[in-house]
C-alpha positions as MATLAB code, in Angstrom:
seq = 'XXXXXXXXXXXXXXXXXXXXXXXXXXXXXXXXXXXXXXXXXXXXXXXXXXXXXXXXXXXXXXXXXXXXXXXXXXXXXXXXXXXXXXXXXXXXXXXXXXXXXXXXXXXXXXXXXXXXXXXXXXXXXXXXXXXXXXXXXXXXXXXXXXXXXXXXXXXXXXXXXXXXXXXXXXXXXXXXXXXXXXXXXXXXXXXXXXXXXXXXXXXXXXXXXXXXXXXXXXXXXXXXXXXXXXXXXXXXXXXXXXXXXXXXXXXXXXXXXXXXXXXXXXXXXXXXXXXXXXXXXXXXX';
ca = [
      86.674  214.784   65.334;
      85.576  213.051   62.218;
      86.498  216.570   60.232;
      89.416  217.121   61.923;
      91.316  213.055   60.975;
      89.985  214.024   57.064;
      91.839  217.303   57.280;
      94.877  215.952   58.635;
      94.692  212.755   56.043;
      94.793  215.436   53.221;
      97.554  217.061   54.123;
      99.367  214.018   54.542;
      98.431  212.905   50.702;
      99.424  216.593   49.436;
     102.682  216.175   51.327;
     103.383  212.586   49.422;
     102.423  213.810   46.164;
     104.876  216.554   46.371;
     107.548  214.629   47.511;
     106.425  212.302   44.672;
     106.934  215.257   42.252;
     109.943  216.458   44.054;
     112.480  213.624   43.955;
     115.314  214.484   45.708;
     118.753  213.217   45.382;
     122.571  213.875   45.647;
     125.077  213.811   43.292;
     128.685  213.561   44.390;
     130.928  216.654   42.967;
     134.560  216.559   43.285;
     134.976  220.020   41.657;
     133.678  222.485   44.385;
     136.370  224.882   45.516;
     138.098  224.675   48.802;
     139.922  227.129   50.341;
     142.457  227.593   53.558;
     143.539  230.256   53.826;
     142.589  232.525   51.387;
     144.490  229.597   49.018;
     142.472  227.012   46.772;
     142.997  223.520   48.370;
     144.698  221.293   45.154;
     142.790  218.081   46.081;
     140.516  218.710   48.678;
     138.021  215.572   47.913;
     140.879  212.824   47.553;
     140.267  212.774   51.591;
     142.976  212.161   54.037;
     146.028  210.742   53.363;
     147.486  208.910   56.461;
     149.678  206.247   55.313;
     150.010  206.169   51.532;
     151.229  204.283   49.061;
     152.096  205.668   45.534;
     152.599  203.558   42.206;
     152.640  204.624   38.529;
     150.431  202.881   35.291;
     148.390  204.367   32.345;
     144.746  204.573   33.912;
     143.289  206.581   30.487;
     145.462  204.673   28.041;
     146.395  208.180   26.520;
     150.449  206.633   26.956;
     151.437  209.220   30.018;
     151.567  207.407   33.325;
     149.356  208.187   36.149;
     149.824  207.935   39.420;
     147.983  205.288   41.677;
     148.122  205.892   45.377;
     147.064  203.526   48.183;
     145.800  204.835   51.335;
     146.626  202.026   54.107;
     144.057  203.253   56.685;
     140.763  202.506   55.368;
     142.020  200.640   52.371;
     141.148  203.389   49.484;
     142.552  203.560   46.237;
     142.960  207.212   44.757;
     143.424  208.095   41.142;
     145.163  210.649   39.729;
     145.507  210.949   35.850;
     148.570  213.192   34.585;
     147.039  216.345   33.005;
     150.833  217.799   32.560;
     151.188  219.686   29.014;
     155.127  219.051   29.005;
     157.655  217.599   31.056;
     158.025  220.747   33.150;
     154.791  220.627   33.920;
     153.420  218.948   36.835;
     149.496  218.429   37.173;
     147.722  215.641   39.124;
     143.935  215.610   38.713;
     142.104  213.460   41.139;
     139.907  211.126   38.948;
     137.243  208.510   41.408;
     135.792  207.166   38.446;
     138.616  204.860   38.145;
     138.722  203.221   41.490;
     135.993  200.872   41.213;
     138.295  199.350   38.481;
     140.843  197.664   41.149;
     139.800  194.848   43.293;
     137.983  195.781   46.358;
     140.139  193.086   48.712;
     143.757  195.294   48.100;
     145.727  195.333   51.628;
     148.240  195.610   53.609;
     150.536  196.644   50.804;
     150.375  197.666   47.413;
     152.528  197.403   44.273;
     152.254  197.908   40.734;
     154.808  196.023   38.677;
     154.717  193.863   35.439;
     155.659  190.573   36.257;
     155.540  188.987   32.424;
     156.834  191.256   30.588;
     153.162  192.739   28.926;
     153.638  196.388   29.155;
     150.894  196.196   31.892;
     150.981  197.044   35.501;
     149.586  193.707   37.456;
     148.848  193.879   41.224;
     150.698  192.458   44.226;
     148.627  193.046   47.440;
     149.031  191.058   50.704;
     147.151  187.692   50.489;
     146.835  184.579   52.883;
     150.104  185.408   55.397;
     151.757  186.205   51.869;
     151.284  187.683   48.936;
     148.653  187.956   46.219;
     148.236  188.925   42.585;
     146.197  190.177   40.128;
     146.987  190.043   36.267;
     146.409  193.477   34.402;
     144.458  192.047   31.278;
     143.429  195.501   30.049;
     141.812  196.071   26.478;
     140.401  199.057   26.089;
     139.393  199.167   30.077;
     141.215  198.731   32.608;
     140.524  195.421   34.108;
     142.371  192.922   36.604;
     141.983  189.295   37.224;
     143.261  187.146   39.909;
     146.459  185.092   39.202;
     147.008  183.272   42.586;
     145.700  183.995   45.578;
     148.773  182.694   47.726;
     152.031  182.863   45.909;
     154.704  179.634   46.892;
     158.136  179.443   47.045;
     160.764  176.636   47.738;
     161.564  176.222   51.291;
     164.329  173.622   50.923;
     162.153  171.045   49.335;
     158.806  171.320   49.596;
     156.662  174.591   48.112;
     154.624  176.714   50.690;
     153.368  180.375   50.911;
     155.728  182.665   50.457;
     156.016  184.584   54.100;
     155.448  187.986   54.391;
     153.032  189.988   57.233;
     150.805  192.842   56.323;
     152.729  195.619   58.079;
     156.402  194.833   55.843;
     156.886  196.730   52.127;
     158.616  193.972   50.811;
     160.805  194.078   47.442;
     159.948  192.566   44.296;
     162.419  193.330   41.564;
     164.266  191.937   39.082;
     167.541  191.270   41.381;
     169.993  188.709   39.596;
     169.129  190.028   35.746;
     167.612  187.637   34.428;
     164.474  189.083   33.586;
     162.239  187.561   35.830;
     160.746  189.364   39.422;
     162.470  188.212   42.516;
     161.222  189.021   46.058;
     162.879  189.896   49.229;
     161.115  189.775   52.350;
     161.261  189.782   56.042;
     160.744  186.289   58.270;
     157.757  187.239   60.327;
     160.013  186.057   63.235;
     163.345  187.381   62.179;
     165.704  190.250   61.845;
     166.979  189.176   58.620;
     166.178  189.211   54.820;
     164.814  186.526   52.748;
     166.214  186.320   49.377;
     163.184  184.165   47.023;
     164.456  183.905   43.201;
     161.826  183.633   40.220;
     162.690  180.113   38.883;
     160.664  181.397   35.583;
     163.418  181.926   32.951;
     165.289  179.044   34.299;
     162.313  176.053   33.958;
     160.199  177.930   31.427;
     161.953  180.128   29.008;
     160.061  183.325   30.053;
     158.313  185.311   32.569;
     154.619  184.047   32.717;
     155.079  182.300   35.514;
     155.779  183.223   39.678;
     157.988  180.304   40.622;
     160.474  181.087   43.602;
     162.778  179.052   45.422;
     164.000  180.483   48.492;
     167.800  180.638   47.948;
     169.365  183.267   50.875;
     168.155  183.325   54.549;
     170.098  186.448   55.433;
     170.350  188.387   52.398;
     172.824  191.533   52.371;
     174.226  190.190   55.087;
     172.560  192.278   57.878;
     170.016  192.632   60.003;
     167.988  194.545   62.260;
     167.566  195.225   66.194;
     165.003  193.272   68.684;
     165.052  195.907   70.733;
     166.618  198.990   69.328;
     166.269  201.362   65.962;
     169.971  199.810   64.680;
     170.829  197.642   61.921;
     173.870  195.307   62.308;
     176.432  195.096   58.888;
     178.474  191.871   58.268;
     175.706  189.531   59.806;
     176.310  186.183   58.172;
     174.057  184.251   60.093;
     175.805  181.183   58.233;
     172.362  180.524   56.158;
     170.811  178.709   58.614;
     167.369  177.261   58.285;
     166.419  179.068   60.998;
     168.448  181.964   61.718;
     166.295  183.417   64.302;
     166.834  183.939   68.039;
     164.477  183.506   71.009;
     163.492  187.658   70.712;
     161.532  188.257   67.373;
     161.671  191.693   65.981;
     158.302  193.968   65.113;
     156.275  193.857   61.786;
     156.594  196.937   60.147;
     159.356  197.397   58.101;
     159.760  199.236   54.318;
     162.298  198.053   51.764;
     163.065  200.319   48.787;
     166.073  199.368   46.604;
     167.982  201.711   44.471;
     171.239  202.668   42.952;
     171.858  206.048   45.171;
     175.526  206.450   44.220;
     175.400  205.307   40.551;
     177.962  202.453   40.636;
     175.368  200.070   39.003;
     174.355  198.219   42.306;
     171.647  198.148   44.372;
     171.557  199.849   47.642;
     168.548  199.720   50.202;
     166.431  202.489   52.028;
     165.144  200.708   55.311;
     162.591  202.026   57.109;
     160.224  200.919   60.824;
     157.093  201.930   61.651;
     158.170  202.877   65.026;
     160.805  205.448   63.786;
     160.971  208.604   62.279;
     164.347  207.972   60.193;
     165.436  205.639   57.140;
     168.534  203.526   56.858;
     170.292  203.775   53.720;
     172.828  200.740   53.700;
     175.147  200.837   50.199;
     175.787  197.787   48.607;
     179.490  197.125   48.653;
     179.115  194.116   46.827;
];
Protein backbone atom coordinates (compact mmCIF):
# COMPACT_ATOMS: atom_id res chain seq x y z
CA UNK A 1 0.00 0.00 0.00
CA UNK A 2 2.75 2.14 1.33
CA UNK A 3 4.64 1.55 -2.31
CA UNK A 4 1.81 1.94 -4.19
CA UNK A 5 0.68 6.06 -2.53
CA UNK A 6 4.79 6.82 -3.25
CA UNK A 7 4.33 5.71 -6.82
CA UNK A 8 1.30 7.53 -7.42
CA UNK A 9 2.81 10.82 -5.45
CA UNK A 10 5.64 10.73 -8.13
CA UNK A 11 3.78 10.80 -10.88
CA UNK A 12 1.80 13.49 -9.64
CA UNK A 13 5.19 15.73 -9.03
CA UNK A 14 6.49 14.68 -12.69
CA UNK A 15 3.11 15.76 -14.01
CA UNK A 16 3.50 19.42 -12.16
CA UNK A 17 6.93 19.88 -13.17
CA UNK A 18 6.05 19.44 -16.72
CA UNK A 19 3.26 21.54 -16.70
CA UNK A 20 5.67 23.89 -14.85
CA UNK A 21 8.01 23.64 -17.90
CA UNK A 22 5.19 23.62 -20.30
CA UNK A 23 3.29 26.88 -19.78
CA UNK A 24 0.52 27.00 -21.83
CA UNK A 25 -1.34 29.91 -23.10
CA UNK A 26 -3.46 31.51 -25.92
CA UNK A 27 -2.90 34.24 -27.94
CA UNK A 28 -5.79 35.85 -29.77
CA UNK A 29 -5.16 35.96 -33.80
CA UNK A 30 -7.40 37.90 -35.93
CA UNK A 31 -5.54 36.86 -39.14
CA UNK A 32 -6.52 33.12 -39.60
CA UNK A 33 -8.37 32.54 -42.85
CA UNK A 34 -12.02 31.87 -43.08
CA UNK A 35 -13.72 30.54 -45.74
CA UNK A 36 -17.60 29.95 -46.99
CA UNK A 37 -17.82 28.75 -49.61
CA UNK A 38 -14.83 28.12 -51.24
CA UNK A 39 -14.56 32.30 -50.73
CA UNK A 40 -12.21 33.98 -48.00
CA UNK A 41 -14.55 35.59 -45.36
CA UNK A 42 -13.34 39.68 -45.43
CA UNK A 43 -13.77 40.10 -41.63
CA UNK A 44 -14.52 37.02 -40.13
CA UNK A 45 -13.24 37.97 -36.38
CA UNK A 46 -15.09 41.50 -36.18
CA UNK A 47 -18.06 39.00 -34.90
CA UNK A 48 -21.64 39.59 -35.62
CA UNK A 49 -23.04 42.57 -36.60
CA UNK A 50 -26.75 42.86 -35.48
CA UNK A 51 -27.57 46.38 -35.10
CA UNK A 52 -24.69 48.66 -36.04
CA UNK A 53 -23.74 51.86 -35.91
CA UNK A 54 -21.03 53.39 -38.24
CA UNK A 55 -19.05 56.79 -37.67
CA UNK A 56 -15.85 58.13 -39.28
CA UNK A 57 -12.40 59.72 -37.27
CA UNK A 58 -8.58 59.23 -37.73
CA UNK A 59 -7.86 56.19 -35.28
CA UNK A 60 -3.84 55.97 -36.60
CA UNK A 61 -3.44 59.71 -37.04
CA UNK A 62 -1.93 58.87 -40.58
CA UNK A 63 -4.81 61.90 -41.86
CA UNK A 64 -7.27 59.19 -43.78
CA UNK A 65 -10.43 58.60 -41.80
CA UNK A 66 -11.37 55.34 -40.40
CA UNK A 67 -14.34 54.00 -39.81
CA UNK A 68 -15.76 53.38 -36.20
CA UNK A 69 -18.72 51.09 -35.96
CA UNK A 70 -20.95 50.45 -32.92
CA UNK A 71 -22.55 47.21 -32.45
CA UNK A 72 -25.87 47.93 -30.27
CA UNK A 73 -26.32 44.32 -29.04
CA UNK A 74 -23.64 43.63 -26.70
CA UNK A 75 -22.28 47.13 -26.72
CA UNK A 76 -18.86 46.48 -28.85
CA UNK A 77 -16.93 48.92 -30.54
CA UNK A 78 -15.15 47.68 -33.85
CA UNK A 79 -12.26 49.35 -35.57
CA UNK A 80 -11.49 49.50 -38.87
CA UNK A 81 -8.45 51.61 -40.13
CA UNK A 82 -8.58 52.63 -44.00
CA UNK A 83 -5.78 50.65 -45.75
CA UNK A 84 -7.14 52.13 -49.31
CA UNK A 85 -4.03 53.07 -51.69
CA UNK A 86 -6.28 55.70 -53.68
CA UNK A 87 -9.63 56.93 -53.74
CA UNK A 88 -10.84 54.05 -55.89
CA UNK A 89 -9.76 51.87 -53.62
CA UNK A 90 -11.76 50.57 -50.88
CA UNK A 91 -10.04 48.49 -47.97
CA UNK A 92 -11.28 48.17 -44.35
CA UNK A 93 -8.92 46.27 -42.05
CA UNK A 94 -10.38 45.26 -38.78
CA UNK A 95 -7.92 46.65 -36.11
CA UNK A 96 -9.07 45.45 -31.96
CA UNK A 97 -6.17 47.06 -30.67
CA UNK A 98 -7.95 50.26 -30.77
CA UNK A 99 -11.08 49.53 -28.89
CA UNK A 100 -9.90 49.60 -25.48
CA UNK A 101 -9.25 53.33 -26.35
CA UNK A 102 -13.16 54.38 -26.12
CA UNK A 103 -14.96 54.38 -22.90
CA UNK A 104 -16.28 51.12 -21.81
CA UNK A 105 -19.94 52.74 -20.64
CA UNK A 106 -20.90 53.75 -24.69
CA UNK A 107 -24.83 52.93 -25.21
CA UNK A 108 -27.73 53.11 -26.57
CA UNK A 109 -26.46 55.28 -29.37
CA UNK A 110 -23.38 56.38 -30.76
CA UNK A 111 -22.04 59.46 -32.57
CA UNK A 112 -18.90 60.91 -33.52
CA UNK A 113 -19.01 64.64 -34.14
CA UNK A 114 -16.80 67.68 -33.14
CA UNK A 115 -18.69 69.82 -31.09
CA UNK A 116 -15.85 72.81 -30.63
CA UNK A 117 -14.55 73.12 -33.53
CA UNK A 118 -10.90 71.02 -32.70
CA UNK A 119 -10.55 68.89 -35.69
CA UNK A 120 -11.34 65.98 -33.25
CA UNK A 121 -14.14 63.55 -33.18
CA UNK A 122 -15.72 63.78 -29.39
CA UNK A 123 -18.35 61.22 -28.26
CA UNK A 124 -22.10 61.53 -27.72
CA UNK A 125 -23.48 58.26 -26.19
CA UNK A 126 -26.79 57.96 -24.26
CA UNK A 127 -26.33 59.11 -20.60
CA UNK A 128 -28.79 59.58 -17.55
CA UNK A 129 -32.42 59.55 -19.69
CA UNK A 130 -30.26 61.90 -22.07
CA UNK A 131 -27.29 62.29 -23.50
CA UNK A 132 -23.61 62.10 -22.64
CA UNK A 133 -20.21 63.23 -23.87
CA UNK A 134 -16.84 62.62 -24.06
CA UNK A 135 -14.15 65.24 -25.26
CA UNK A 136 -11.57 63.78 -27.88
CA UNK A 137 -8.29 65.26 -26.24
CA UNK A 138 -5.98 63.19 -28.45
CA UNK A 139 -2.08 63.85 -28.63
CA UNK A 140 -0.35 61.40 -30.07
CA UNK A 141 -3.03 58.61 -28.68
CA UNK A 142 -6.17 58.54 -28.96
CA UNK A 143 -7.74 59.40 -25.72
CA UNK A 144 -11.31 60.65 -24.47
CA UNK A 145 -12.40 62.36 -21.37
CA UNK A 146 -15.75 62.97 -19.99
CA UNK A 147 -17.34 66.44 -20.59
CA UNK A 148 -20.79 66.05 -18.86
CA UNK A 149 -22.36 63.25 -17.95
CA UNK A 150 -26.05 64.63 -18.44
CA UNK A 151 -26.28 67.35 -20.99
CA UNK A 152 -29.22 70.35 -20.02
CA UNK A 153 -31.24 72.32 -21.99
CA UNK A 154 -33.83 75.19 -21.38
CA UNK A 155 -37.24 73.98 -20.82
CA UNK A 156 -38.99 77.36 -20.67
CA UNK A 157 -37.09 78.59 -17.71
CA UNK A 158 -35.45 76.38 -15.77
CA UNK A 159 -32.37 73.94 -17.20
CA UNK A 160 -32.91 70.07 -16.98
CA UNK A 161 -31.62 66.96 -18.90
CA UNK A 162 -32.02 67.11 -22.19
CA UNK A 163 -34.72 64.11 -23.04
CA UNK A 164 -33.91 61.51 -25.18
CA UNK A 165 -34.49 57.36 -24.57
CA UNK A 166 -31.93 54.82 -25.52
CA UNK A 167 -33.78 53.23 -28.44
CA UNK A 168 -34.11 57.00 -30.61
CA UNK A 169 -30.93 58.10 -33.13
CA UNK A 170 -31.39 61.51 -32.42
CA UNK A 171 -29.80 64.51 -34.57
CA UNK A 172 -27.11 66.66 -33.57
CA UNK A 173 -26.04 69.06 -36.26
CA UNK A 174 -25.32 72.31 -36.90
CA UNK A 175 -29.10 73.34 -37.96
CA UNK A 176 -29.52 77.29 -37.94
CA UNK A 177 -25.63 78.06 -39.21
CA UNK A 178 -24.27 79.40 -36.74
CA UNK A 179 -21.58 77.18 -36.04
CA UNK A 180 -22.53 75.65 -33.03
CA UNK A 181 -24.26 71.74 -32.69
CA UNK A 182 -27.96 71.76 -32.25
CA UNK A 183 -30.00 68.64 -31.33
CA UNK A 184 -33.28 67.32 -32.35
CA UNK A 185 -34.90 64.71 -30.50
CA UNK A 186 -37.99 62.79 -29.81
CA UNK A 187 -40.29 63.47 -26.40
CA UNK A 188 -40.15 60.08 -24.81
CA UNK A 189 -43.99 60.52 -24.72
CA UNK A 190 -44.63 62.15 -28.02
CA UNK A 191 -45.00 61.88 -31.72
CA UNK A 192 -43.29 65.01 -32.39
CA UNK A 193 -39.76 66.59 -32.72
CA UNK A 194 -37.92 68.61 -30.29
CA UNK A 195 -35.98 71.35 -31.72
CA UNK A 196 -32.90 72.25 -28.70
CA UNK A 197 -30.53 75.20 -30.11
CA UNK A 198 -26.75 75.49 -28.89
CA UNK A 199 -26.89 78.89 -27.07
CA UNK A 200 -22.83 78.73 -27.47
CA UNK A 201 -22.05 81.38 -30.14
CA UNK A 202 -24.79 83.51 -28.86
CA UNK A 203 -23.56 83.87 -24.82
CA UNK A 204 -19.95 82.87 -25.45
CA UNK A 205 -18.45 83.80 -28.71
CA UNK A 206 -17.58 80.18 -29.70
CA UNK A 207 -18.26 76.59 -29.57
CA UNK A 208 -16.67 75.21 -26.28
CA UNK A 209 -19.58 75.05 -24.67
CA UNK A 210 -23.14 72.62 -24.92
CA UNK A 211 -25.74 75.18 -23.91
CA UNK A 212 -29.33 74.48 -25.42
CA UNK A 213 -32.50 76.07 -24.95
CA UNK A 214 -35.34 74.21 -26.14
CA UNK A 215 -36.91 76.56 -28.74
CA UNK A 216 -39.56 74.23 -31.08
CA UNK A 217 -41.89 71.52 -29.59
CA UNK A 218 -42.97 70.20 -32.96
CA UNK A 219 -40.21 70.77 -35.22
CA UNK A 220 -40.83 70.23 -39.14
CA UNK A 221 -44.09 70.39 -38.43
CA UNK A 222 -45.01 66.64 -38.37
CA UNK A 223 -45.30 63.83 -36.59
CA UNK A 224 -45.63 60.27 -36.29
CA UNK A 225 -48.46 57.48 -35.70
CA UNK A 226 -49.53 55.90 -32.11
CA UNK A 227 -50.65 53.18 -33.68
CA UNK A 228 -49.68 52.91 -37.27
CA UNK A 229 -46.23 53.05 -39.55
CA UNK A 230 -47.51 56.81 -40.97
CA UNK A 231 -46.20 60.13 -40.46
CA UNK A 232 -48.66 63.10 -40.53
CA UNK A 233 -47.30 66.53 -42.69
CA UNK A 234 -48.60 70.03 -41.68
CA UNK A 235 -48.87 69.09 -37.86
CA UNK A 236 -48.60 72.40 -36.07
CA UNK A 237 -49.37 71.29 -32.80
CA UNK A 238 -49.47 75.19 -31.99
CA UNK A 239 -46.07 74.78 -29.78
CA UNK A 240 -47.63 73.70 -26.92
CA UNK A 241 -45.83 72.83 -23.75
CA UNK A 242 -47.13 69.70 -23.94
CA UNK A 243 -48.18 68.66 -27.24
CA UNK A 244 -48.81 65.14 -26.43
CA UNK A 245 -52.03 63.10 -26.37
CA UNK A 246 -53.28 60.43 -23.95
CA UNK A 247 -51.60 57.45 -26.51
CA UNK A 248 -47.69 57.77 -26.44
CA UNK A 249 -45.88 56.46 -29.41
CA UNK A 250 -42.87 53.61 -29.19
CA UNK A 251 -39.09 54.33 -28.55
CA UNK A 252 -37.26 53.48 -31.41
CA UNK A 253 -36.98 55.86 -33.91
CA UNK A 254 -33.71 56.99 -36.34
CA UNK A 255 -33.25 60.54 -37.58
CA UNK A 256 -30.75 61.17 -40.39
CA UNK A 257 -30.79 64.64 -42.02
CA UNK A 258 -29.57 65.42 -45.42
CA UNK A 259 -29.88 67.48 -48.50
CA UNK A 260 -31.28 64.53 -50.96
CA UNK A 261 -32.39 66.87 -53.75
CA UNK A 262 -29.58 69.49 -53.59
CA UNK A 263 -31.65 72.67 -53.03
CA UNK A 264 -29.45 73.57 -49.97
CA UNK A 265 -32.00 72.37 -47.24
CA UNK A 266 -32.24 69.76 -45.06
CA UNK A 267 -34.48 66.89 -45.59
CA UNK A 268 -34.98 63.88 -43.07
CA UNK A 269 -34.72 59.97 -43.44
CA UNK A 270 -37.09 58.58 -40.61
CA UNK A 271 -36.90 55.34 -39.62
CA UNK A 272 -38.89 52.68 -36.52
CA UNK A 273 -37.66 49.84 -35.15
CA UNK A 274 -40.78 48.03 -35.82
CA UNK A 275 -40.63 48.59 -39.66
CA UNK A 276 -38.80 47.53 -42.46
CA UNK A 277 -39.05 50.96 -44.53
CA UNK A 278 -37.66 54.68 -44.11
CA UNK A 279 -39.56 57.90 -44.52
CA UNK A 280 -37.89 60.44 -46.47
CA UNK A 281 -39.90 63.78 -45.77
CA UNK A 282 -38.28 66.92 -48.04
CA UNK A 283 -37.99 70.04 -46.48
CA UNK A 284 -40.17 72.52 -48.29
CA UNK A 285 -39.13 75.17 -46.18
Amino acid sequence: MLKKTITTLLTWIVISTSAQVHDYGFIKSNTIPVFHNNSALLHPWAGGMNNIQFAEMDLDFDGVKDIVAFEVHGRRILPFLNKSKSANEINYVYSPEYAHLFPDDIHGFFQLIDFNNDGKEDIFTYGIAGIKVYKNVSDTELKFVEFTDQVTSIYYENYINLFCTEGDYIVIKDMDGDGDLDILAFWALGKYVDFHKNMSVEKYGNTEHLDFKLVERCWGYFSESEEGNTITLNDYCDNIKQPYSKQHRHTGSTMLMLDENGSGLYDMLLGDMDYPNLFLLRNGG
